[in-house]
């Protein structure tokens, strides 16, 4: 049991390396999808007695800063995972478990003229009942060549986002049947701070915000989502 707890903590620590830079709020107008995507998919596969690793991510032509931001969503976590998996190999074997697992998959790509939005899923398993998944995102302002913020892309303030998401999650996760503890969970996970809304994608007309496992609900609820329309006028 001690091995399992330590392994899960090590895996979760690896995922905590994931971070996204936040910049000033600015609204980007919705854009039409170009006829041809200007990216290629890169893959990396490693398998040995300690771990299995698979990474798949897009690389955009002529956009080194964007590509660096995409790689930053998983690179440190992957390095930390591999180092920890080597250390934990013996403990996993003693517990009758196979090697650790680390999977990076690209779940969604919006390749627009004004901005690009990418959703990356990072799954890590290092023993125990189940693994952990984190959604990491990059939404890129093509005009200014920088990463967008949730305020800039949605046109809403943090207070407005908090109120909208709190109401939406309360309904989607149970409505009036939720206990006081569950309602408090939602309230804490939607406080008007940027870190609570750091995982988001946009598709030209809507913005989808992703709430990580345990952020607003128990593990069984997965990664809850809230989708809202883009507000055209800049309120920041």
mmCIF file of C-alpha atoms in Angstrom:
data_model
loop_
_atom_site.group_PDB
_atom_site.id
_atom_site.type_symbol
_atom_site.label_atom_id
_atom_site.label_comp_id
_atom_site.label_asym_id
_atom_site.label_seq_id
_atom_site.Cartn_x
_atom_site.Cartn_y
_atom_site.Cartn_z
ATOM 1 C CA UNK A 1 0.000 0.000 0.000
ATOM 2 C CA UNK A 2 2.871 2.389 0.795
ATOM 3 C CA UNK A 3 4.405 1.626 -2.615
ATOM 4 C CA UNK A 4 1.097 2.378 -4.342
ATOM 5 C CA UNK A 5 0.641 5.714 -2.572
ATOM 6 C CA UNK A 6 4.204 6.758 -3.329
ATOM 7 C CA UNK A 7 3.874 5.785 -6.974
ATOM 8 C CA UNK A 8 0.640 7.692 -7.414
ATOM 9 C CA UNK A 9 2.176 10.754 -5.769
ATOM 10 C CA UNK A 10 5.201 10.515 -8.057
ATOM 11 C CA UNK A 11 2.993 10.329 -11.125
ATOM 12 C CA UNK A 12 0.891 13.280 -9.982
ATOM 13 C CA UNK A 13 4.076 15.275 -9.273
ATOM 14 C CA UNK A 14 5.195 14.681 -12.853
ATOM 15 C CA UNK A 15 1.940 16.090 -14.199
ATOM 16 C CA UNK A 16 2.314 19.203 -12.029
ATOM 17 C CA UNK A 17 5.237 20.332 -14.213
ATOM 18 C CA UNK A 18 2.678 21.300 -16.834
ATOM 19 C CA UNK A 19 2.171 25.067 -16.968
ATOM 20 C CA UNK A 20 0.791 27.576 -19.444
ATOM 21 C CA UNK A 21 1.941 31.222 -19.684
ATOM 22 C CA UNK A 22 -0.777 33.809 -19.122
ATOM 23 C CA UNK A 23 -0.837 37.146 -20.929
ATOM 24 C CA UNK A 24 -2.994 40.273 -20.891
ATOM 25 C CA UNK A 25 -6.688 39.897 -21.751
ATOM 26 C CA UNK A 26 -7.649 40.732 -25.322
ATOM 27 C CA UNK A 27 -10.546 39.525 -27.456
ATOM 28 C CA UNK A 28 -9.758 37.832 -30.783
ATOM 29 C CA UNK A 29 -12.533 37.873 -33.419
ATOM 30 C CA UNK A 30 -13.798 34.507 -34.651
ATOM 31 C CA UNK A 31 -12.027 33.229 -37.759
ATOM 32 C CA UNK A 32 -12.853 31.021 -40.728
ATOM 33 C CA UNK A 33 -11.102 27.678 -41.002
ATOM 34 C CA UNK A 34 -8.416 27.613 -43.727
ATOM 35 C CA UNK A 35 -8.821 25.043 -46.497
ATOM 36 C CA UNK A 36 -5.650 23.109 -45.621
ATOM 37 C CA UNK A 37 -4.092 22.598 -42.169
ATOM 38 C CA UNK A 38 -0.508 23.816 -41.888
ATOM 39 C CA UNK A 39 0.796 21.338 -39.363
ATOM 40 C CA UNK A 40 2.194 17.824 -39.198
ATOM 41 C CA UNK A 41 1.818 15.316 -36.374
ATOM 42 C CA UNK A 42 4.890 14.134 -34.507
ATOM 43 C CA UNK A 43 4.950 10.890 -32.548
ATOM 44 C CA UNK A 44 7.352 9.411 -30.032
ATOM 45 C CA UNK A 45 7.161 5.849 -28.714
ATOM 46 C CA UNK A 46 9.266 4.158 -26.046
ATOM 47 C CA UNK A 47 8.716 0.797 -24.412
ATOM 48 C CA UNK A 48 10.962 -1.023 -21.937
ATOM 49 C CA UNK A 49 10.668 -2.984 -18.713
ATOM 50 C CA UNK A 50 10.121 0.203 -16.680
ATOM 51 C CA UNK A 51 7.522 2.050 -18.725
ATOM 52 C CA UNK A 52 5.501 2.520 -21.905
ATOM 53 C CA UNK A 53 5.424 6.011 -23.394
ATOM 54 C CA UNK A 54 3.507 7.362 -26.381
ATOM 55 C CA UNK A 55 3.417 11.034 -27.386
ATOM 56 C CA UNK A 56 1.579 12.548 -30.365
ATOM 57 C CA UNK A 57 1.449 16.312 -30.937
ATOM 58 C CA UNK A 58 1.174 18.801 -33.816
ATOM 59 C CA UNK A 59 3.950 21.016 -35.166
ATOM 60 C CA UNK A 60 2.912 24.077 -37.174
ATOM 61 C CA UNK A 61 4.875 25.330 -40.151
ATOM 62 C CA UNK A 62 6.834 28.531 -39.543
ATOM 63 C CA UNK A 63 5.573 29.023 -35.962
ATOM 64 C CA UNK A 64 8.464 28.174 -33.590
ATOM 65 C CA UNK A 65 7.029 30.023 -30.590
ATOM 66 C CA UNK A 66 3.703 28.207 -30.863
ATOM 67 C CA UNK A 67 5.455 24.864 -31.281
ATOM 68 C CA UNK A 68 7.583 25.528 -28.210
ATOM 69 C CA UNK A 69 4.452 26.298 -26.198
ATOM 70 C CA UNK A 70 2.823 23.051 -27.334
ATOM 71 C CA UNK A 71 5.887 20.983 -26.395
ATOM 72 C CA UNK A 72 6.049 22.736 -23.030
ATOM 73 C CA UNK A 73 2.654 21.285 -22.087
ATOM 74 C CA UNK A 74 4.175 17.808 -21.717
ATOM 75 C CA UNK A 75 7.988 17.847 -22.084
ATOM 76 C CA UNK A 76 8.938 18.323 -18.425
ATOM 77 C CA UNK A 77 6.231 15.927 -17.282
ATOM 78 C CA UNK A 78 7.521 13.255 -19.671
ATOM 79 C CA UNK A 79 11.110 13.644 -18.448
ATOM 80 C CA UNK A 80 10.045 13.490 -14.818
ATOM 81 C CA UNK A 81 7.862 10.466 -15.510
ATOM 82 C CA UNK A 82 10.680 8.478 -17.143
ATOM 83 C CA UNK A 83 13.083 9.200 -14.304
ATOM 84 C CA UNK A 84 10.501 8.220 -11.678
ATOM 85 C CA UNK A 85 9.453 5.098 -13.579
ATOM 86 C CA UNK A 86 13.022 3.820 -13.557
ATOM 87 C CA UNK A 87 13.187 4.299 -9.792
ATOM 88 C CA UNK A 88 9.813 2.648 -9.214
ATOM 89 C CA UNK A 89 10.327 -0.337 -11.506
ATOM 90 C CA UNK A 90 11.232 -2.703 -8.659
ATOM 91 C CA UNK A 91 8.360 -1.597 -6.445
ATOM 92 C CA UNK A 92 5.864 -2.151 -9.258
ATOM 93 C CA UNK A 93 7.235 -5.633 -9.893
ATOM 94 C CA UNK A 94 7.040 -6.477 -6.180
ATOM 95 C CA UNK A 95 3.386 -5.390 -6.212
ATOM 96 C CA UNK A 96 2.685 -7.636 -9.200
ATOM 97 C CA UNK A 97 2.106 -4.686 -11.537
ATOM 98 C CA UNK A 98 3.460 -4.061 -15.015
ATOM 99 C CA UNK A 99 5.478 -0.962 -15.887
ATOM 100 C CA UNK A 100 4.284 2.618 -15.659
ATOM 101 C CA UNK A 101 2.433 4.270 -18.540
ATOM 102 C CA UNK A 102 2.533 7.777 -19.993
ATOM 103 C CA UNK A 103 0.376 8.820 -22.941
ATOM 104 C CA UNK A 104 0.154 12.236 -24.587
ATOM 105 C CA UNK A 105 -2.596 12.523 -27.181
ATOM 106 C CA UNK A 106 -3.882 15.472 -29.187
ATOM 107 C CA UNK A 107 -7.632 15.540 -28.654
ATOM 108 C CA UNK A 108 -8.586 18.650 -30.619
ATOM 109 C CA UNK A 109 -7.024 21.118 -33.076
ATOM 110 C CA UNK A 110 -8.631 24.313 -34.336
ATOM 111 C CA UNK A 111 -6.453 25.739 -37.118
ATOM 112 C CA UNK A 112 -7.953 29.155 -37.809
ATOM 113 C CA UNK A 113 -6.709 32.307 -39.502
ATOM 114 C CA UNK A 114 -6.804 34.525 -36.402
ATOM 115 C CA UNK A 115 -5.892 31.898 -33.835
ATOM 116 C CA UNK A 116 -4.978 28.253 -33.313
ATOM 117 C CA UNK A 117 -6.261 26.147 -30.423
ATOM 118 C CA UNK A 118 -4.860 22.770 -29.337
ATOM 119 C CA UNK A 119 -6.108 20.380 -26.640
ATOM 120 C CA UNK A 120 -3.546 17.925 -25.232
ATOM 121 C CA UNK A 121 -4.495 14.999 -22.962
ATOM 122 C CA UNK A 122 -1.774 13.687 -20.627
ATOM 123 C CA UNK A 123 -2.393 10.337 -18.938
ATOM 124 C CA UNK A 124 -0.068 8.816 -16.362
ATOM 125 C CA UNK A 125 -0.332 5.472 -14.580
ATOM 126 C CA UNK A 126 2.157 4.340 -11.940
ATOM 127 C CA UNK A 127 0.267 1.757 -9.911
ATOM 128 C CA UNK A 128 -2.911 1.911 -7.882
ATOM 129 C CA UNK A 129 -6.555 1.676 -8.845
ATOM 130 C CA UNK A 130 -6.366 4.083 -11.782
ATOM 131 C CA UNK A 131 -4.178 6.598 -13.535
ATOM 132 C CA UNK A 132 -4.411 10.380 -13.689
ATOM 133 C CA UNK A 133 -5.344 12.572 -16.641
ATOM 134 C CA UNK A 134 -4.684 16.269 -17.143
ATOM 135 C CA UNK A 135 -5.941 18.401 -20.023
ATOM 136 C CA UNK A 136 -3.446 21.022 -21.145
ATOM 137 C CA UNK A 137 -4.193 23.573 -23.840
ATOM 138 C CA UNK A 138 -2.580 26.198 -26.032
ATOM 139 C CA UNK A 139 -4.667 28.876 -27.762
ATOM 140 C CA UNK A 140 -2.453 31.035 -29.936
ATOM 141 C CA UNK A 141 -3.119 34.577 -31.216
ATOM 142 C CA UNK A 142 -1.741 34.509 -34.763
ATOM 143 C CA UNK A 143 -1.908 38.292 -35.190
ATOM 144 C CA UNK A 144 0.172 39.106 -32.102
ATOM 145 C CA UNK A 145 2.139 35.824 -32.106
ATOM 146 C CA UNK A 146 1.398 35.070 -28.465
ATOM 147 C CA UNK A 147 -0.623 32.780 -26.291
ATOM 148 C CA UNK A 148 -4.147 33.946 -25.476
ATOM 149 C CA UNK A 149 -5.806 34.070 -22.078
ATOM 150 C CA UNK A 150 -9.289 32.924 -21.201
ATOM 151 C CA UNK A 151 -10.375 36.548 -20.715
ATOM 152 C CA UNK A 152 -8.953 37.600 -24.061
ATOM 153 C CA UNK A 153 -10.517 34.805 -26.067
ATOM 154 C CA UNK A 154 -13.915 34.833 -24.348
ATOM 155 C CA UNK A 155 -14.370 38.574 -23.843
ATOM 156 C CA UNK A 156 -15.471 37.921 -20.245
ATOM 157 C CA UNK A 157 -13.946 38.914 -16.939
ATOM 158 C CA UNK A 158 -12.879 36.291 -14.411
ATOM 159 C CA UNK A 159 -15.895 37.188 -12.280
ATOM 160 C CA UNK A 160 -18.249 36.639 -15.235
ATOM 161 C CA UNK A 161 -16.563 33.351 -16.116
ATOM 162 C CA UNK A 162 -16.803 32.209 -12.517
ATOM 163 C CA UNK A 163 -20.532 32.893 -12.318
ATOM 164 C CA UNK A 164 -21.274 31.297 -15.717
ATOM 165 C CA UNK A 165 -19.271 28.144 -15.055
ATOM 166 C CA UNK A 166 -20.558 27.773 -11.501
ATOM 167 C CA UNK A 167 -24.170 27.813 -12.694
ATOM 168 C CA UNK A 168 -23.468 25.500 -15.628
ATOM 169 C CA UNK A 169 -21.551 22.928 -13.554
ATOM 170 C CA UNK A 170 -24.150 22.936 -10.791
ATOM 171 C CA UNK A 171 -26.768 21.900 -13.343
ATOM 172 C CA UNK A 172 -24.659 19.422 -15.319
ATOM 173 C CA UNK A 173 -23.258 17.677 -12.231
ATOM 174 C CA UNK A 174 -26.541 17.120 -10.450
ATOM 175 C CA UNK A 175 -28.514 20.308 -9.995
ATOM 176 C CA UNK A 176 -30.705 20.368 -6.901
ATOM 177 C CA UNK A 177 -29.594 16.882 -5.841
ATOM 178 C CA UNK A 178 -26.045 17.995 -5.027
ATOM 179 C CA UNK A 179 -24.988 17.956 -1.393
ATOM 180 C CA UNK A 180 -23.616 21.026 0.361
ATOM 181 C CA UNK A 181 -20.146 19.483 0.130
ATOM 182 C CA UNK A 182 -20.430 19.003 -3.637
ATOM 183 C CA UNK A 183 -21.710 22.548 -4.109
ATOM 184 C CA UNK A 184 -18.750 23.844 -2.130
ATOM 185 C CA UNK A 185 -16.452 21.773 -4.337
ATOM 186 C CA UNK A 186 -17.820 23.506 -7.409
ATOM 187 C CA UNK A 187 -17.591 26.914 -5.777
ATOM 188 C CA UNK A 188 -13.952 26.432 -4.794
ATOM 189 C CA UNK A 189 -12.987 25.139 -8.246
ATOM 190 C CA UNK A 190 -14.588 28.092 -10.027
ATOM 191 C CA UNK A 191 -13.255 30.929 -7.888
ATOM 192 C CA UNK A 192 -12.408 33.930 -10.145
ATOM 193 C CA UNK A 193 -8.664 33.252 -10.456
ATOM 194 C CA UNK A 194 -6.897 32.544 -13.760
ATOM 195 C CA UNK A 195 -5.569 29.151 -12.707
ATOM 196 C CA UNK A 196 -9.116 27.783 -12.428
ATOM 197 C CA UNK A 197 -9.751 28.560 -16.128
ATOM 198 C CA UNK A 198 -6.306 27.909 -17.595
ATOM 199 C CA UNK A 199 -7.349 24.891 -19.701
ATOM 200 C CA UNK A 200 -9.532 26.071 -22.591
ATOM 201 C CA UNK A 201 -9.953 25.787 -26.343
ATOM 202 C CA UNK A 202 -11.778 27.894 -28.924
ATOM 203 C CA UNK A 203 -13.262 26.995 -32.293
ATOM 204 C CA UNK A 204 -14.196 30.306 -33.879
ATOM 205 C CA UNK A 205 -17.566 30.814 -32.187
ATOM 206 C CA UNK A 206 -17.378 29.144 -28.779
ATOM 207 C CA UNK A 207 -14.918 28.627 -25.960
ATOM 208 C CA UNK A 208 -14.733 25.380 -23.978
ATOM 209 C CA UNK A 209 -13.240 25.373 -20.483
ATOM 210 C CA UNK A 210 -11.945 22.115 -18.991
ATOM 211 C CA UNK A 211 -11.930 21.496 -15.241
ATOM 212 C CA UNK A 212 -9.287 18.986 -14.175
ATOM 213 C CA UNK A 213 -9.973 15.803 -12.262
ATOM 214 C CA UNK A 214 -10.941 16.618 -8.658
ATOM 215 C CA UNK A 215 -11.132 20.365 -9.402
ATOM 216 C CA UNK A 216 -14.924 20.636 -9.198
ATOM 217 C CA UNK A 217 -16.063 17.032 -8.706
ATOM 218 C CA UNK A 218 -14.890 13.533 -7.739
ATOM 219 C CA UNK A 219 -12.795 11.335 -10.043
ATOM 220 C CA UNK A 220 -15.873 9.528 -11.326
ATOM 221 C CA UNK A 221 -17.042 12.714 -13.087
ATOM 222 C CA UNK A 222 -13.925 12.804 -15.267
ATOM 223 C CA UNK A 223 -12.950 16.231 -16.631
ATOM 224 C CA UNK A 224 -16.113 18.379 -16.689
ATOM 225 C CA UNK A 225 -16.489 20.915 -19.495
ATOM 226 C CA UNK A 226 -18.326 24.189 -19.889
ATOM 227 C CA UNK A 227 -18.882 25.688 -23.346
ATOM 228 C CA UNK A 228 -19.846 29.324 -23.812
ATOM 229 C CA UNK A 229 -20.232 31.670 -26.795
ATOM 230 C CA UNK A 230 -17.493 34.161 -27.610
ATOM 231 C CA UNK A 231 -18.327 37.750 -26.591
ATOM 232 C CA UNK A 232 -17.135 40.005 -29.437
ATOM 233 C CA UNK A 233 -16.605 43.242 -27.567
ATOM 234 C CA UNK A 234 -13.492 43.477 -25.376
ATOM 235 C CA UNK A 235 -14.406 43.996 -21.701
ATOM 236 C CA UNK A 236 -10.879 43.765 -20.258
#
